[in-house]
Amino acid sequence: MTSTALSRAGSIERMRQRTTPWDIVVIGGGATGVGVAMDAASRGLDVLLVEQSDFGKGTSSRSTKLVHGGVRYLRQGNITLVRDALRERTLLRDNAPHLVHDLAFLIPCHNLWQRFFYGIGLKVYDFLAAGNNFGRSHSVSTDDAVRVLPGLRRDGIRGGVIYHDGQFDDARLLLNMAQTAHQHGACLLNYMAVTDLTKSDDGSVTGVTAIDQETNEEFHIKCRCLINAAGPFCDSVRRMDDATCESMLAHSQGVHLVLPGAFFPGDTAMIVPKTPDGRVIFIIPWHGHALVGTTDTPITNATLEPAPQADEIQFLLNMSAAYLSKAPRIDDVLSIFTGIRPLVKGDKSARTASLSRDHVIRVSSSGLITITGGKWTTVRKMAEDCVNRAVKEANLNSANCKTKSMRLHGFMESPPVNDPRGFYGADLSAITELEAENQELSVPMCKSLSIRKSDIVWAVRNEMARTVEDVLARRTRALFLDSAAALQIAPDVAAVMAAELGQDDTWCREQCERFKSVAAHYVPQQGIA
């Protein structure tokens, strides 16, 4: 086991000194790629992961923050996906209790038939989840529904059904997975973009060419097995292997709105399982705010910063107004974030909302392994399946999968309840030690968020944060929770980072300008396509 701190300089040096091929090189630092690296490293394989931007920059930090079997997949009849996801939900909570917790969901019903229909369906959900440590479903009266959801509109509601699923912080879980992979010997690098694949005379993939985005240094990396886990960008990697290959993906984007917690008080979430156009909408308490999502809009191309469309935002506002006693307006929205789903193509006539969320593994004639599709909840199983395939294809000497019972970095037997920084888990004590050594680090940087200078120092020293965006979007969730507040404190964040990284005022100004450009996609009314 190695140091718990993720060090980019250390990883660069380790890669530079490597003289023999890595067992596995993983392209992509989202949930799937980091999951693969963690699984492979824990089996004793030599693993290098390279990510073109920051860990979780794209889809993996922009989920609905749920670890769930998927009620909508049950309605679609995908029993296998639901059953597997419910099993994985329990494993995630067991292995990372500081980040994954039980959350009650209310389905508001408009008549007794709906209460009966959803009640029966959720008993099936409970049955498929038999033996796990989450709550069970039950029917509630109108009075009880309004009691557990004080922000719910009473008119038109005839009680409801409560069931239980899991909630988590996606970007923080990803970081803990990256730290766990590192502790088991994996080498991980953000801001390292793959520009080409290298092949032997017989056409087999032997490695990659990669460019350090910070220094423009080029690296030629050799490996015995190459895994493409680039999420929405996996087709771009596949075209490096075969310029004529057909696309695997049908991209879809999902938009989320973040509202002040006053619009949705309490600790119970709400789901509208079928909107007028067939979508599923959640309203969820998250870090003291209310999260509303999501949409399912087909798009042509994947980008690192997708923009919400005006009709997507209006749809979410309308659905919120239909169920909340206080109807939100665009001026009430604190932040908007948009993620892209890497959905595997099926029937060309199918809507993206109906395409499978199952994962797919394909091996090209050159030996490139591509894994895509899937969902956050099943990332551990995806990684296990992918590494099993890699071991077989490349004839690697590997131990069996260990991740079912492997505690993730930050694990705490009894994590603090209602602590706004409880997501740090076991690391929180080290952060409070930093604050004890320098009281200035413990002062909150703004009134609306819990971020402190100690969070920034910790992120730079231990979590490979390289930019202001890294800190405000993913190491903390400031940009996702309150875009205006994040923009306001960006210069102070840059100053703290500059002191840690040995940068100057010019770097600070450049960082603030870059962050302002990214944040424009999150600011209500500014980032609309």
XYZ file of C-alpha atoms in Angstrom:
529
model
C 0.000 0.000 0.000
C 1.249 3.506 -0.811
C 0.664 7.004 0.570
C -2.973 8.140 0.693
C -2.174 11.493 -0.962
C -2.790 11.764 -4.691
C 0.277 13.562 -6.085
C 0.401 14.553 -9.743
C 4.149 15.200 -9.635
C 4.672 11.776 -8.076
C 2.535 10.084 -10.723
C 4.350 11.883 -13.558
C 7.702 10.801 -12.180
C 6.509 7.242 -11.750
C 5.278 7.142 -15.355
C 8.505 8.702 -16.621
C 10.636 6.089 -14.865
C 8.605 3.124 -16.117
C 10.752 0.932 -18.400
C 8.435 -2.060 -18.855
C 4.864 -2.113 -20.225
C 2.028 -1.528 -17.786
C -0.340 -4.472 -17.401
C -3.280 -2.162 -18.077
C -3.633 1.433 -19.249
C -7.081 2.950 -18.731
C -8.268 5.918 -20.807
C -10.830 7.962 -18.885
C -11.010 9.222 -15.305
C -14.738 9.038 -14.720
C -16.589 6.490 -12.600
C -16.027 3.582 -14.986
C -12.334 4.231 -15.611
C -11.485 4.830 -11.966
C -13.551 1.790 -11.004
C -11.550 -0.339 -13.452
C -8.255 1.037 -12.126
C -9.300 0.342 -8.536
C -10.407 -3.211 -9.286
C -7.310 -4.047 -11.341
C -4.863 -2.549 -8.843
C -6.463 -4.406 -5.936
C -5.850 -7.660 -7.860
C -2.133 -6.893 -8.030
C -2.000 -5.621 -11.613
C 0.158 -2.645 -12.649
C -2.307 0.017 -13.762
C -1.975 3.493 -15.246
C -5.043 5.703 -15.710
C -4.937 8.865 -17.819
C -7.691 11.476 -18.004
C -7.781 14.374 -20.510
C -9.280 16.799 -17.980
C -9.996 16.332 -14.270
C -11.349 13.223 -12.598
C -15.121 13.291 -12.984
C -15.127 16.437 -15.111
C -17.964 15.117 -17.272
C -20.869 12.782 -16.647
C -19.623 11.283 -13.379
C -19.998 14.506 -11.363
C -23.381 15.467 -12.875
C -25.674 12.641 -11.816
C -28.923 12.877 -9.825
C -26.864 11.781 -6.781
C -28.757 8.494 -6.391
C -27.498 4.988 -5.692
C -30.600 3.129 -6.755
C -32.063 0.082 -8.410
C -34.116 2.280 -10.698
C -37.886 2.329 -10.271
C -38.303 3.329 -13.918
C -36.284 0.303 -15.077
C -38.663 -1.890 -13.071
C -41.546 -0.335 -14.997
C -39.695 -1.146 -18.240
C -39.454 -4.773 -17.170
C -35.640 -4.817 -16.858
C -35.666 -7.018 -13.750
C -32.032 -8.126 -14.138
C -30.702 -4.547 -14.186
C -32.831 -3.615 -11.155
C -31.799 -6.693 -9.167
C -28.089 -6.207 -9.898
C -28.297 -2.487 -9.111
C -30.026 -3.146 -5.785
C -27.262 -5.573 -4.808
C -24.599 -3.056 -5.792
C -26.456 -0.323 -3.870
C -25.968 -2.323 -0.681
C -22.279 -2.994 -1.399
C -21.654 0.719 -1.992
C -23.268 1.652 1.289
C -21.311 -1.049 3.120
C -17.986 0.053 1.604
C -18.491 3.837 1.762
C -21.006 4.652 4.529
C -19.573 8.170 4.848
C -20.869 8.935 1.340
C -23.853 6.626 0.737
C -26.938 6.735 2.942
C -30.558 5.612 2.990
C -33.058 8.156 1.656
C -36.852 7.938 1.814
C -38.780 8.814 -1.386
C -42.440 9.769 -1.613
C -44.487 9.062 -4.737
C -47.442 11.484 -4.504
C -50.617 9.849 -5.794
C -53.716 11.464 -7.252
C -56.144 8.607 -6.530
C -56.455 5.314 -4.678
C -55.719 3.318 -7.826
C -52.276 4.954 -8.109
C -51.548 4.164 -4.458
C -52.446 0.522 -5.075
C -50.502 0.335 -8.374
C -47.299 1.912 -7.067
C -47.640 0.105 -3.761
C -47.639 -3.287 -5.488
C -44.758 -2.319 -7.772
C -42.620 -1.189 -4.852
C -43.293 -4.409 -2.961
C -41.649 -6.120 -5.951
C -38.778 -3.609 -5.576
C -38.477 -4.568 -1.894
C -38.519 -8.261 -2.809
C -35.700 -7.820 -5.318
C -33.730 -5.958 -2.609
C -34.300 -8.677 0.002
C -31.549 -8.876 2.606
C -30.175 -5.357 2.152
C -30.011 -2.608 4.771
C -32.462 -0.075 3.316
C -35.995 0.756 4.463
C -39.155 -0.882 3.146
C -42.017 0.683 1.212
C -45.411 1.581 2.669
C -48.505 3.591 1.815
C -49.240 6.943 3.504
C -52.276 9.189 3.838
C -52.491 12.722 2.466
C -51.820 14.156 5.940
C -48.732 11.963 6.343
C -47.530 12.847 2.845
C -47.655 16.575 3.655
C -46.043 15.940 7.042
C -42.962 14.219 5.569
C -42.858 16.699 2.657
C -43.751 20.135 4.077
C -43.145 21.736 0.675
C -45.694 19.516 -1.107
C -48.841 21.020 -2.676
C -51.817 19.421 -0.953
C -54.452 20.036 -3.637
C -54.977 17.069 -5.918
C -52.943 14.688 -3.723
C -54.587 11.558 -2.310
C -51.766 10.208 -0.202
C -48.790 8.386 -1.608
C -46.280 5.579 -1.318
C -42.920 5.846 0.435
C -39.981 3.661 -0.560
C -36.240 3.784 0.113
C -33.160 4.117 -2.056
C -29.626 5.441 -1.635
C -28.146 8.913 -1.977
C -24.493 9.863 -2.406
C -22.114 12.587 -3.559
C -20.840 11.429 -6.933
C -17.659 13.498 -7.292
C -16.575 12.751 -3.720
C -17.138 9.013 -4.171
C -15.090 9.144 -7.369
C -12.210 10.817 -5.541
C -12.316 8.219 -2.782
C -12.249 5.477 -5.405
C -9.227 7.144 -7.044
C -7.491 7.346 -3.653
C -8.292 3.680 -2.992
C -6.888 2.716 -6.394
C -3.747 4.738 -5.634
C -3.362 3.072 -2.246
C -3.399 -0.301 -4.005
C -0.649 0.760 -6.392
C -2.448 2.314 -9.361
C -0.907 5.369 -11.019
C -3.529 8.008 -11.873
C -3.085 11.235 -13.815
C -5.513 14.015 -14.617
C -4.855 16.510 -17.442
C -3.095 13.844 -19.496
C -4.770 13.570 -22.906
C -4.356 10.553 -25.191
C -3.670 11.743 -28.749
C -2.933 8.443 -30.512
C -2.731 4.688 -30.091
C 0.428 2.725 -30.899
C 0.342 -0.692 -32.546
C 2.646 -3.571 -33.385
C 3.333 -4.783 -36.919
C 0.399 -7.203 -36.714
C -2.002 -4.378 -35.757
C -2.295 -5.149 -32.059
C -2.572 -2.185 -29.680
C 0.632 -1.795 -27.666
C 0.121 1.554 -25.953
C -0.750 5.223 -26.305
C 0.776 8.608 -26.965
C -0.316 11.166 -24.376
C 0.237 14.897 -23.855
C 0.580 16.558 -20.461
C -1.975 19.376 -20.674
C 0.001 21.474 -18.204
C 3.473 21.284 -19.782
C 2.828 19.952 -23.335
C 5.331 17.160 -22.652
C 4.638 14.084 -24.790
C 4.754 10.563 -23.373
C 4.890 7.234 -25.183
C 3.294 4.664 -22.909
C 3.385 0.911 -23.464
C 0.916 -1.612 -22.079
C -0.207 -5.212 -22.376
C -3.875 -4.237 -22.366
C -5.600 -0.952 -23.248
C -9.057 -0.147 -21.850
C -11.216 2.604 -23.296
C -13.445 3.941 -20.496
C -13.913 7.432 -21.910
C -17.682 7.571 -21.334
C -19.410 9.889 -23.834
C -16.082 10.231 -25.646
C -15.398 6.507 -26.096
C -16.248 6.637 -29.815
C -13.456 9.196 -30.312
C -10.974 6.736 -28.796
C -12.400 3.907 -30.917
C -11.810 6.014 -34.043
C -8.124 6.321 -33.080
C -8.109 2.524 -33.315
C -10.277 2.257 -36.444
C -11.237 5.422 -38.316
C -14.113 3.605 -40.052
C -15.822 2.151 -36.973
C -19.502 2.854 -36.393
C -20.509 4.839 -33.315
C -21.662 2.821 -30.322
C -23.415 5.660 -28.542
C -26.601 7.662 -28.770
C -25.926 10.684 -26.599
C -28.559 12.155 -24.327
C -28.255 15.037 -21.898
C -29.885 15.481 -18.531
C -30.360 18.854 -16.831
C -30.702 19.508 -13.094
C -31.797 22.648 -11.266
C -30.599 23.518 -7.764
C -32.976 25.517 -5.550
C -32.681 26.910 -2.014
C -33.610 24.299 0.576
C -36.617 26.401 1.650
C -38.489 25.223 -1.453
C -38.235 21.609 -0.319
C -37.646 21.356 3.450
C -37.186 18.070 5.258
C -35.107 14.975 4.607
C -37.461 13.026 2.318
C -37.152 13.060 -1.474
C -39.950 12.972 -4.055
C -40.306 11.142 -7.345
C -42.861 11.689 -10.095
C -42.569 8.305 -11.829
C -44.423 9.323 -14.961
C -44.712 12.888 -16.235
C -47.072 13.822 -19.106
C -44.306 13.092 -21.635
C -43.189 9.841 -19.985
C -40.157 11.106 -18.071
C -39.239 10.567 -14.417
C -38.626 13.599 -12.193
C -36.928 13.691 -8.797
C -36.827 16.473 -6.202
C -34.146 15.621 -3.677
C -32.599 17.264 -0.593
C -28.840 17.559 -1.193
C -26.263 19.469 0.875
C -28.965 21.740 2.311
C -30.404 22.520 -1.121
C -33.123 21.045 -3.355
C -32.078 19.203 -6.510
C -34.628 18.929 -9.343
C -34.024 16.646 -12.301
C -33.712 15.344 -14.807
C -34.417 15.703 -18.497
C -33.594 13.241 -21.273
C -32.810 15.153 -24.461
C -31.094 13.562 -27.483
C -27.997 15.478 -28.615
C -25.649 15.028 -31.556
C -22.211 15.588 -30.026
C -20.621 15.163 -26.610
C -18.805 18.168 -25.126
C -16.997 18.690 -21.835
C -19.334 21.572 -20.984
C -22.825 20.806 -22.320
C -25.355 23.628 -22.074
C -28.941 23.317 -20.851
C -31.692 24.113 -23.316
C -34.363 26.660 -22.446
C -37.222 24.162 -22.821
C -35.460 21.689 -20.490
C -35.238 24.322 -17.770
C -38.852 25.382 -18.265
C -40.001 21.758 -18.123
C -38.313 21.267 -14.731
C -39.733 24.546 -13.414
C -43.219 23.565 -14.571
C -43.001 20.116 -12.984
C -41.729 21.629 -9.736
C -44.594 24.131 -9.707
C -47.105 21.313 -10.176
C -45.981 19.625 -6.941
C -44.441 22.295 -4.690
C -46.511 24.653 -2.573
C -44.154 27.467 -3.543
C -43.606 27.482 -7.300
C -39.976 28.259 -8.212
C -39.080 30.730 -10.932
C -35.851 31.011 -12.901
C -34.724 33.798 -10.550
C -34.890 31.320 -7.656
C -32.520 28.830 -9.295
C -29.051 28.895 -7.727
C -27.304 26.682 -10.251
C -27.954 24.517 -13.301
C -25.822 21.569 -14.303
C -25.971 19.337 -17.352
C -24.575 15.843 -17.867
C -24.326 13.565 -20.895
C -25.387 9.925 -20.771
C -23.324 7.467 -22.849
C -26.274 5.322 -23.952
C -25.500 2.300 -26.096
C -27.403 2.353 -29.374
C -30.238 -0.088 -29.840
C -33.307 0.204 -32.022
C -32.739 3.259 -34.234
C -36.343 4.310 -33.669
C -36.081 4.200 -29.879
C -36.114 7.306 -27.720
C -33.010 7.829 -25.565
C -35.226 7.568 -22.477
C -35.899 3.923 -23.385
C -32.351 2.885 -24.362
C -30.660 0.390 -22.086
C -28.628 1.547 -19.079
C -26.815 -1.818 -19.085
C -23.081 -1.689 -19.692
C -21.439 -3.113 -22.780
C -17.893 -4.422 -23.271
C -16.458 -4.751 -26.783
C -13.042 -5.890 -27.940
C -11.745 -4.668 -31.309
C -9.585 -6.695 -33.684
C -6.554 -4.800 -32.361
C -7.326 -5.790 -28.763
C -8.694 -2.431 -27.598
C -11.288 -3.080 -24.883
C -14.130 -0.558 -24.722
C -16.533 -0.429 -21.796
C -19.446 1.992 -21.890
C -23.052 2.453 -20.829
C -24.088 1.450 -17.333
C -24.838 3.705 -14.372
C -23.132 4.942 -11.229
C -24.797 2.362 -8.992
C -23.374 -0.593 -10.915
C -19.878 0.809 -11.488
C -18.230 -1.780 -9.232
C -19.796 -4.675 -11.186
C -18.920 -2.969 -14.489
C -15.291 -2.739 -13.412
C -15.223 -6.365 -12.279
C -16.612 -7.555 -15.618
C -14.164 -5.385 -17.552
C -11.062 -6.489 -15.640
C -12.135 -10.125 -15.931
C -12.294 -9.618 -19.698
C -8.931 -7.822 -19.767
C -7.255 -10.609 -17.798
C -8.614 -13.157 -20.274
C -7.825 -11.198 -23.448
C -4.276 -10.194 -22.459
C -3.479 -13.350 -20.455
C -2.616 -11.324 -17.355
C -1.534 -12.918 -14.086
C -4.212 -11.664 -11.703
C -5.852 -12.441 -8.385
C -9.642 -12.647 -8.150
C -11.830 -9.551 -7.748
C -11.684 -8.087 -4.227
C -13.970 -5.053 -4.472
C -17.209 -6.545 -3.121
C -15.993 -6.134 0.447
C -13.231 -3.547 -0.048
C -13.643 -0.471 2.120
C -13.075 2.746 0.220
C -10.791 5.554 1.308
C -12.489 7.632 4.008
C -14.461 4.688 5.406
C -15.931 5.243 8.875
C -17.924 2.668 10.827
C -20.179 5.381 12.244
C -19.898 8.528 10.080
C -21.067 11.822 11.620
C -24.758 12.589 11.102
C -25.840 15.997 9.775
C -22.249 17.248 9.547
C -21.985 19.363 6.363
C -18.430 18.052 5.931
C -19.212 14.452 6.852
C -18.442 13.415 3.269
C -14.734 13.528 4.164
C -15.230 10.518 6.426
C -12.011 9.488 8.150
C -10.118 12.356 6.469
C -12.055 14.986 8.413
C -9.837 14.593 11.491
C -6.726 15.439 9.425
C -8.477 18.505 7.998
C -9.433 19.730 11.465
C -5.780 19.278 12.461
C -4.841 21.645 9.625
C -7.308 24.157 11.032
C -5.913 23.746 14.543
C -2.446 24.566 13.231
C -3.719 27.644 11.364
C -7.002 29.118 12.592
C -7.358 31.208 9.431
C -8.018 27.996 7.473
C -11.174 27.249 9.485
C -13.093 30.425 8.588
C -16.004 29.871 6.118
C -15.342 31.654 2.828
C -18.974 32.638 2.222
C -22.256 32.620 4.116
C -24.232 30.305 1.839
C -21.700 27.456 1.619
C -19.594 25.484 4.102
C -16.340 25.748 2.100
C -13.246 26.815 4.063
C -9.642 27.480 3.130
C -8.733 24.155 4.748
C -10.828 22.393 2.087
C -8.747 24.055 -0.620
C -5.404 23.256 0.998
C -6.495 19.654 1.494
C -7.690 19.332 -2.112
C -4.359 20.572 -3.499
C -2.174 18.525 -1.185
C -4.118 15.270 -1.178
C -6.678 15.165 -4.011
C -4.721 16.338 -7.065
C -6.745 19.549 -7.509
C -4.978 21.644 -10.147
C -7.431 24.404 -11.016
C -9.989 26.665 -9.363
C -12.660 24.698 -11.207
C -11.356 21.417 -9.744
C -11.855 22.827 -6.251
C -15.152 24.637 -6.715
C -16.873 22.064 -8.938
C -15.658 18.660 -7.717
C -13.478 18.738 -4.561
C -16.185 20.912 -3.022
C -19.571 21.208 -4.730
C -19.777 25.002 -4.571
C -20.391 25.555 -8.300
C -23.164 22.957 -8.348
C -24.868 24.369 -5.260
C -24.619 28.135 -5.786
C -22.986 29.412 -8.958
C -23.052 33.075 -7.875
C -21.360 32.304 -4.557
C -18.737 30.173 -6.333
C -17.919 33.017 -8.715
C -17.652 35.433 -5.802
C -15.071 33.386 -3.905
C -13.079 32.240 -6.961
C -10.324 34.890 -6.527
C -9.820 33.866 -2.877
C -9.689 30.203 -3.876
C -7.104 31.013 -6.556
C -4.946 32.839 -4.012
C -4.945 29.887 -1.607
C -4.128 27.474 -4.430
C -1.343 29.698 -5.774
C 0.359 29.670 -2.383
C 0.216 25.855 -2.342
C 1.282 25.361 -5.965
C 3.932 28.089 -6.119
C 2.027 30.127 -8.710
C 1.880 33.900 -9.223
C -0.756 36.619 -9.711
C -0.877 36.006 -13.468
C -1.847 32.386 -12.840
C -4.561 33.562 -10.443
C -6.047 35.929 -13.006
C -5.983 33.269 -15.724
C -7.625 30.753 -13.414
C -10.407 33.151 -12.505
C -11.103 33.919 -16.164
C -11.207 30.225 -17.048
C -13.495 29.504 -14.138
C -15.797 32.355 -15.127
C -16.076 30.842 -18.596
C -16.966 27.398 -17.227
C -19.339 28.790 -14.585
C -21.356 30.555 -17.283
C -22.890 27.150 -18.104
C -24.145 26.832 -14.510
C -25.494 30.349 -14.009
C -29.280 30.559 -14.567
C -30.226 32.510 -17.703
C -26.605 32.798 -18.885
C -25.751 29.209 -19.766
C -28.832 28.367 -21.820
C -28.310 26.998 -25.328
